[in-house]
Every structure is written in C-alpha cells, then in structure tokens.
Short mmCIF file of C-alpha atoms in Angstrom, two decimals:
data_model
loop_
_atom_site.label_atom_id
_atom_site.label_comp_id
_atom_site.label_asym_id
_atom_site.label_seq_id
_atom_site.Cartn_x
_atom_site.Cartn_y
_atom_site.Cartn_z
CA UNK A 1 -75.06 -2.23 -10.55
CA UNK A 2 -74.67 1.53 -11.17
CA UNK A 3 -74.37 3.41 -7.52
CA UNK A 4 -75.40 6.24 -5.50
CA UNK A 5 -77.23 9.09 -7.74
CA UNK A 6 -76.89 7.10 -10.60
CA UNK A 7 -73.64 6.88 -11.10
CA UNK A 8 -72.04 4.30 -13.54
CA UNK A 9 -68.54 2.75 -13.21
CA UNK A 10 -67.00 1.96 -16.71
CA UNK A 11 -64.02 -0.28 -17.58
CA UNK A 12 -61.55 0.65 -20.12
CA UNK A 13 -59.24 -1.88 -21.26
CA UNK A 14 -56.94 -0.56 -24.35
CA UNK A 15 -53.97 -2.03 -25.30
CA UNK A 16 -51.88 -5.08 -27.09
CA UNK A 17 -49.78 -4.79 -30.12
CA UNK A 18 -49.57 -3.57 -33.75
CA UNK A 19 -52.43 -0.57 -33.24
CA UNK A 20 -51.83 3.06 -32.20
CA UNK A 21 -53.66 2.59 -28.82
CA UNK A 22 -52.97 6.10 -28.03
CA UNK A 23 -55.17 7.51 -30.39
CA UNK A 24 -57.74 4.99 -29.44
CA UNK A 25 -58.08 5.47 -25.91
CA UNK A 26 -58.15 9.28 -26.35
CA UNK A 27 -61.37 9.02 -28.63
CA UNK A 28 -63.10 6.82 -26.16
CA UNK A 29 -62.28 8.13 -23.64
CA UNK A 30 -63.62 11.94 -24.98
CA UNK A 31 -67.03 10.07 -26.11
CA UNK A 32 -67.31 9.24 -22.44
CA UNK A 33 -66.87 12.44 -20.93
CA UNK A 34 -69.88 13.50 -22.66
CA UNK A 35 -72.12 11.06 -19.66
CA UNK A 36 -71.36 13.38 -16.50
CA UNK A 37 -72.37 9.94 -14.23
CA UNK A 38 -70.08 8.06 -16.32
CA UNK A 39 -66.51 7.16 -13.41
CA UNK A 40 -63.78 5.72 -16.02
CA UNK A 41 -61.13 3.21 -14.62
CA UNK A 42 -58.47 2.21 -17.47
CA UNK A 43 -56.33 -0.57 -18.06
CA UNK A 44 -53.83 -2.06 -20.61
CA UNK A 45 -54.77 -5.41 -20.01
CA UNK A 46 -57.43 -7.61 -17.93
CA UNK A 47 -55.69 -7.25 -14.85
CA UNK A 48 -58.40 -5.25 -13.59
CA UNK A 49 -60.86 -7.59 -11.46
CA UNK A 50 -61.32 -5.55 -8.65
CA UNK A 51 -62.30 -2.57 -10.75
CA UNK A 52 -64.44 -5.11 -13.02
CA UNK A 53 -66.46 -6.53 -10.20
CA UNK A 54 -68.29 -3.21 -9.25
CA UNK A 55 -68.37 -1.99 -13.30
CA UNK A 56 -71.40 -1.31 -15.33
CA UNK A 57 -70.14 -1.66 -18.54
CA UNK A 58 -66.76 -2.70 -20.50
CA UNK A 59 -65.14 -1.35 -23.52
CA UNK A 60 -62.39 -3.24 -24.86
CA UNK A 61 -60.04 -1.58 -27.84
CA UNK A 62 -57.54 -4.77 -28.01
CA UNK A 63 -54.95 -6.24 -29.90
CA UNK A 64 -53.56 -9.65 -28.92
CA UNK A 65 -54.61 -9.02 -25.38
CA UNK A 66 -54.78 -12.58 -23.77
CA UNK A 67 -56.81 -12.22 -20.29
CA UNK A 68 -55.70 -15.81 -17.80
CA UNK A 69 -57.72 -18.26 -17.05
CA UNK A 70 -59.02 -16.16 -13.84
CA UNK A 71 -59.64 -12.74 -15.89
CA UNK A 72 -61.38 -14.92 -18.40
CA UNK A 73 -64.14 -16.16 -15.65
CA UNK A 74 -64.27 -12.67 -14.49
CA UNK A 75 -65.31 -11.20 -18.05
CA UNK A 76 -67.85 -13.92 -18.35
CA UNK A 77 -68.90 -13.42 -14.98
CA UNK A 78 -69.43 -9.84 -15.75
CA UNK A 79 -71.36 -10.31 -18.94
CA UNK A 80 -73.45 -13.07 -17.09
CA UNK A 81 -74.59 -10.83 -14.23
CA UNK A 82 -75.83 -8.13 -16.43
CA UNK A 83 -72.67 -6.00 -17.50
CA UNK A 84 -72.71 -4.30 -21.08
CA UNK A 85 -69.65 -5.40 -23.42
CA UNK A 86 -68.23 -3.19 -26.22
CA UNK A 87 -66.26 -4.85 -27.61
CA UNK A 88 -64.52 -3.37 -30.66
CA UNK A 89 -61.76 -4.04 -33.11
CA UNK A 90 -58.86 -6.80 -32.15
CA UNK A 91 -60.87 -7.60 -29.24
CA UNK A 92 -61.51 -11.38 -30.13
CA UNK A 93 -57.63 -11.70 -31.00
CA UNK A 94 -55.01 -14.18 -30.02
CA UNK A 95 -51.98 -14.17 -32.42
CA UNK A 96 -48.32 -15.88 -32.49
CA UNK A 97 -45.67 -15.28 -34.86
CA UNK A 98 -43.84 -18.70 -36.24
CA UNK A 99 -40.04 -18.73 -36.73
CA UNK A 100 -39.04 -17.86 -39.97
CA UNK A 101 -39.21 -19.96 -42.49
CA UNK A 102 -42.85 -21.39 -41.08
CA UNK A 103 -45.20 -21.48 -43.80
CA UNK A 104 -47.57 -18.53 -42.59
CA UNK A 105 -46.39 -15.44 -39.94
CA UNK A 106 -49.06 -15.92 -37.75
CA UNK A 107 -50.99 -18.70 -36.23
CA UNK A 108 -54.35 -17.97 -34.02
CA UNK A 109 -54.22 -20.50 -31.41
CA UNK A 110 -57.40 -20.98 -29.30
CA UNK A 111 -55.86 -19.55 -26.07
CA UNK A 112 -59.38 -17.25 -24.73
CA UNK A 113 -61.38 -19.92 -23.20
CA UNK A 114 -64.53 -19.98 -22.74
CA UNK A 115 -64.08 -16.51 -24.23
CA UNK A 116 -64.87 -16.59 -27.21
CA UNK A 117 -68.28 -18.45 -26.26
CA UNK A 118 -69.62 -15.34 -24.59
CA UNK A 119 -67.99 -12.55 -27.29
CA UNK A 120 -69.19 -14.77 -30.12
CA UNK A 121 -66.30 -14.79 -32.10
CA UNK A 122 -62.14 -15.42 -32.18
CA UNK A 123 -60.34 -14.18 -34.84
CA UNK A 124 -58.50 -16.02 -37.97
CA UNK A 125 -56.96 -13.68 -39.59
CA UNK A 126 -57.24 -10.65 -42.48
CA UNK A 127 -56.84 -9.70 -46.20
CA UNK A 128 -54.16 -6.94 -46.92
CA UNK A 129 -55.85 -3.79 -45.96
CA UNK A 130 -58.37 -2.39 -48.43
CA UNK A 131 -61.57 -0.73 -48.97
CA UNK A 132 -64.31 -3.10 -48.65
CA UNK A 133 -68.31 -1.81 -48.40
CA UNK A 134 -69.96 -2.32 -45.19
CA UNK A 135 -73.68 -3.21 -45.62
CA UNK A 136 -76.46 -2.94 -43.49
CA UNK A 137 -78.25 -6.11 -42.16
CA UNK A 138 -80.86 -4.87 -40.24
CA UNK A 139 -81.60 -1.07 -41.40
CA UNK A 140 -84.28 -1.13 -38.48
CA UNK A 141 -82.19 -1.63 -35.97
CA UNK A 142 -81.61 1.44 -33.75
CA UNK A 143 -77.81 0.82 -33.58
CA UNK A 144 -77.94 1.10 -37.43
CA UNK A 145 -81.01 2.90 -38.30
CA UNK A 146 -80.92 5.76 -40.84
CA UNK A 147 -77.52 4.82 -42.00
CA UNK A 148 -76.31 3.90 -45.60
CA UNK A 149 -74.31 1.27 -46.60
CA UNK A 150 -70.35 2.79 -46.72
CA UNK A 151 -66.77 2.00 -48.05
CA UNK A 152 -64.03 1.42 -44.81
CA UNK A 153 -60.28 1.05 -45.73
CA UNK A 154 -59.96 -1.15 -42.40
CA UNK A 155 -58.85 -4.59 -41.63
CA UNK A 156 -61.93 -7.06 -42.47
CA UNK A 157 -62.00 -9.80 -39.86
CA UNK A 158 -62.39 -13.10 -40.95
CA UNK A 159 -63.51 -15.07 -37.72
CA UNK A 160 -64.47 -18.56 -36.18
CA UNK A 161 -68.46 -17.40 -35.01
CA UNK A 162 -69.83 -18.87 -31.74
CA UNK A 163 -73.56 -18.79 -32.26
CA UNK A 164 -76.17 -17.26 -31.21
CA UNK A 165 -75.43 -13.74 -32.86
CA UNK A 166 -77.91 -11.25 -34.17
CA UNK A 167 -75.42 -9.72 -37.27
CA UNK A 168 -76.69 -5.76 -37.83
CA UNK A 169 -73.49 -4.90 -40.23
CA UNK A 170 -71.60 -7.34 -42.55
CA UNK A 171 -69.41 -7.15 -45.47
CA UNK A 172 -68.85 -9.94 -47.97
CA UNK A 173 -64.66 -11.38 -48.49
CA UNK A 174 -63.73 -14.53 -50.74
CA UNK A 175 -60.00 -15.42 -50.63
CA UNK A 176 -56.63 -15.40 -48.76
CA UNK A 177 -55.94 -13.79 -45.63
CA UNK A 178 -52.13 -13.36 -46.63
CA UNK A 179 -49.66 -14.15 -43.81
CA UNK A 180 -52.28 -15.79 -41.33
CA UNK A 181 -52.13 -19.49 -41.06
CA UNK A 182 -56.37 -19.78 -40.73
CA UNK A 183 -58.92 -17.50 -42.30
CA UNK A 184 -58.55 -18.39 -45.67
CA UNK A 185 -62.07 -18.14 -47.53
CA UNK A 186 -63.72 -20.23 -50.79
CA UNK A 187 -67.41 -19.47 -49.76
CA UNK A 188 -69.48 -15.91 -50.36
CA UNK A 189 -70.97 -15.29 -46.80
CA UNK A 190 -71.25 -12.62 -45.17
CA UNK A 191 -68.93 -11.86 -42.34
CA UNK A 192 -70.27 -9.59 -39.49
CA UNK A 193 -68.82 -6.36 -38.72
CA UNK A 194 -71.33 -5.43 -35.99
CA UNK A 195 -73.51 -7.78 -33.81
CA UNK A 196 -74.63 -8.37 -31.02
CA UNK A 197 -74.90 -11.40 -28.13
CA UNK A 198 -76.87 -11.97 -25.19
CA UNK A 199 -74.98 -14.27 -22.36
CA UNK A 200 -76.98 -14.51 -19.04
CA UNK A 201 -78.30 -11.48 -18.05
CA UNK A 202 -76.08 -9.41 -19.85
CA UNK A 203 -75.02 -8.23 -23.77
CA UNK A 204 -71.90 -8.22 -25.87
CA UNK A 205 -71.93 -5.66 -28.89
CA UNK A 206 -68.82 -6.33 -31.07
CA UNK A 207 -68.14 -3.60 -33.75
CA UNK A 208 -64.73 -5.21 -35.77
CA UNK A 209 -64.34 -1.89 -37.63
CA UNK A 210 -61.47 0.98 -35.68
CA UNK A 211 -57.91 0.18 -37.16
CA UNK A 212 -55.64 2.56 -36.26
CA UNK A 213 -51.86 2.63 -36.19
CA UNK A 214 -49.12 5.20 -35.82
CA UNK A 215 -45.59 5.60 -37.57
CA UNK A 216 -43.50 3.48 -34.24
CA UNK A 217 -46.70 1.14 -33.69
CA UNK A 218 -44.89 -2.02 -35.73
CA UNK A 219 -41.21 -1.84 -34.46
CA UNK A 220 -41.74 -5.31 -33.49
CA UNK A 221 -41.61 -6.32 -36.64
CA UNK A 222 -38.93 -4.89 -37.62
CA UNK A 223 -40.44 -1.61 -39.38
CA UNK A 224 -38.74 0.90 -36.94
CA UNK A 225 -40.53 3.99 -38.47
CA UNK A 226 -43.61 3.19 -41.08
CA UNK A 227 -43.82 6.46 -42.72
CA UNK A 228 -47.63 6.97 -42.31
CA UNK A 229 -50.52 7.71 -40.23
CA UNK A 230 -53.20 5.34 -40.14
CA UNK A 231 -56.87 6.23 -38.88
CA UNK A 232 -58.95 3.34 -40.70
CA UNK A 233 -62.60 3.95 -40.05
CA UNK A 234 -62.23 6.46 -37.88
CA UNK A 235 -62.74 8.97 -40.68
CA UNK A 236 -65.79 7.28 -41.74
CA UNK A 237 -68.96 9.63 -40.68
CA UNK A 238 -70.89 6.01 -40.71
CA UNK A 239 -68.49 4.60 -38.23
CA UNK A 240 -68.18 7.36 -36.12
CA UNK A 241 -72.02 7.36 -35.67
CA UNK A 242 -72.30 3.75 -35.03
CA UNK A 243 -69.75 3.66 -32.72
CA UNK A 244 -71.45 6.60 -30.67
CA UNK A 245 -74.64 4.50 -30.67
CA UNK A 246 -72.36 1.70 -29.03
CA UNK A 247 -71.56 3.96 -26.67
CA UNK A 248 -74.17 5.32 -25.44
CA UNK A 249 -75.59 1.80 -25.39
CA UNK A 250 -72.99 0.54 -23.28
CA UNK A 251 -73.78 3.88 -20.76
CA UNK A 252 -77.48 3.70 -20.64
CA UNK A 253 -78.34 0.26 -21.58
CA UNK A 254 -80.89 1.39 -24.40
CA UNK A 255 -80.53 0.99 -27.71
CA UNK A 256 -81.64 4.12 -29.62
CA UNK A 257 -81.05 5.66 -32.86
CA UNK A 258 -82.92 9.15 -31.38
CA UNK A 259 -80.23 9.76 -28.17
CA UNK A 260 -76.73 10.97 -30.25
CA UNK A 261 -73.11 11.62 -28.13
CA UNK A 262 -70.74 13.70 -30.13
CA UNK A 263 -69.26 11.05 -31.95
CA UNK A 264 -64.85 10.76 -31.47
CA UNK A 265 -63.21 13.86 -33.26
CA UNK A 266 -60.53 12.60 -35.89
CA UNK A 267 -57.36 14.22 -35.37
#
C-alpha cells in the first residue's frame, strides 16, 4: 500500500473521554516524526474512511470511541487487506453511565461489532488504579526482548478475549472492578497487556498500558478541576520502549528488538 518513493500514509485516531488526549497525541505523534516517509492524517474519531482506505498503518489512542456500523467494516477491511493496527489503551472500549441509583456506574454494552473479533478483545471494566507488575510472556519476542518484568500505576484492563491471540505481556488481577457492571474476577489468569492478532492479511498489536489524564479531563463527571497530573506508564522506561517497538512495527512492518525510535519524551 505505501506509495511513490516509499512513502507510508499513517492514520491517527485519538480521542473519546476521561483521558488527557492532548498529551497523547503529542507523544505519538513526535515518535512518528522520527520515520521521514511516514505522511500523518489525524482524527478524533473513525470518521476518517477516505483517509483509511489509502493508509498503511493505524494507531488508535481511544477512549469510548464507538466507530458505526460503516467505520466498523472499514477498520476490518483495513486490517484484512494487510494494514498494521496499534492499537493501544481504551481502544477496545464502549462504556455507558446508568442513572443514579443503578447498581454499578458503568455498563459495557457490546456496541463494536464485528470489532472486537478482529482487535481481539472489548473491554469490561478496571480495578481502582494501582501499581500492578507487568510480566513478560514471551522474553524472545522482539517486541519484548531484553526487557524485565516492571511495576505500572495504570488502569489494568479486565477484558472479554476473542481468540486467536499470541499474549507477549500479562499481569495477573483477582477481584472487583469497582463501579463497572462486568469485569469482576474469582479466577488467577493472566490478563494480557500486550498481544498480538493476525486477521486476513493483516496484524493488530494491542498494548492496554498509556493512561493518562489531565486536571479538566473528568468534568463530565462532575470533578470540574482534579487537582493532579496523571502520566500512568508513560514514565515507565519499559513502556516507553515497548511502545517504540510498536511503533516502529506499525511503520516498517518488522518486528525487531535491534531497530530503536526515540521512545515519547515525558513532559
């Protein structure tokens, strides 16, 4: 798909609710710069089909971001073809608030379609933020090679899986995920962080890890200034290497531990 002289058209889409998207899009965007073939188109939302039909690759930094019925086809029909998915953080969400009163705040209704078949996962919900320690499935893997297993203070996705996935990161969570009406847990499993999916010609890499949020990011809910910066992960040397192995997988298509970007500055 990639043009004349090698050059690659890349899809941005970063936006929803609850996350300081700002922040996000910045660091992506400055890990891309550092492809010179790499064209960037970005969105808020999926209602970007024309600019998806001639892209090489898609990075999604999402947060309750509900593509239609037609933007859902497209996506699939992008994967399908060949297209590279990065797909990180709230990516695989789709949340409601109930009217007070309801017994939980939030209810994850299955509203992606045949979504969640080709990203491998929908999310259920989360545990109060904490650390939790991120362990390394498959230390050979060039997306995770060389790397030790590390602490993130992040939002730990418990999700419904759509097999096949090949897991390279997981962390392990028994209990409630407080406020959500699904994604309560009894059983010690592991739940992915990182992994990766084949669908037709193409490949979905989903890294969960990347909370971020600002002090006016939950006004929404009522909290009209929070008080606090938060930067999750992105503090994390271990996540900030990953995630420039993502990238530079979703660019070139070859999963490497030896080819490094400059991984996205913290500020």
């Amino acid at each position: 798909m990639s043009g004349p002289a090698g050059r690659l058209d890349a899809v941005v889409v970063c936006g929803g609710q609850w996350h300081d998207f700002d922040y996000a899009r910045l660091q992506l965007l400055s890990a891309l710069s550092e492809f010179e073939n790499v064209r960037t188109r970005v969105f808020e939302d999926y209602d970007c089909l024309d600019a998806l039909a001639s892209a090489d690759l898609l990075i999604t930094y999402t947060c309750n971001r509900i593509p239609d019925t037609g933007q859902q086809i497209a996506v699939a029909d992008f994967v399908e073809r060949g297209g590279r998915w990065l797909a990180l953080h709230g990516t695989n969400s789709a949340i409601v608030r109930t009217p007070p009163g309801s017994p939980s705040k939030y209810v994850t209704p299955r509203t992606l379609g045949g979504l969640p078949g080709v990203l491998g996962s929908q999310f259920l919900g989360h545990p109060p933020i904490a650390p939790y320690l991120v362990e390394i499935t498959e230390p050979d893997h060039p997306l995770v090679a060389g790397i030790a297993p590390f602490d993130a203070v992040d939002e730990l996705y418990v999700s419904e899986l759509h097999p096949p996935i090949r897991v390279l990161a997981h962390t392990r969570f028994v209990g409630e995920s407080t406020g959500f009406e699904e994604g309560h847990t009894t059983v010690d499993e592991p739940r992915p962080v990182l992994y990766t999916k084949d669908h037709g010609a193409g490949t979905v890499c989903y890294f969960t890890l990347g909370h971020c949020r600002g002090r006016f990011d939950v006004q929404d809910l009522g909290i009209d200034d929070l008080g606090r910066v938060d930067r999750g992960s992105w503090p994390v040397p271990e996540y900030r290497a990953i995630l420039a192995r993502c990238i530079s997988w979703a660019v070139t298509g070859e999963m490497t531990a030896q080819r490094e970007v400059r991984a996205p500055e913290v500020r």
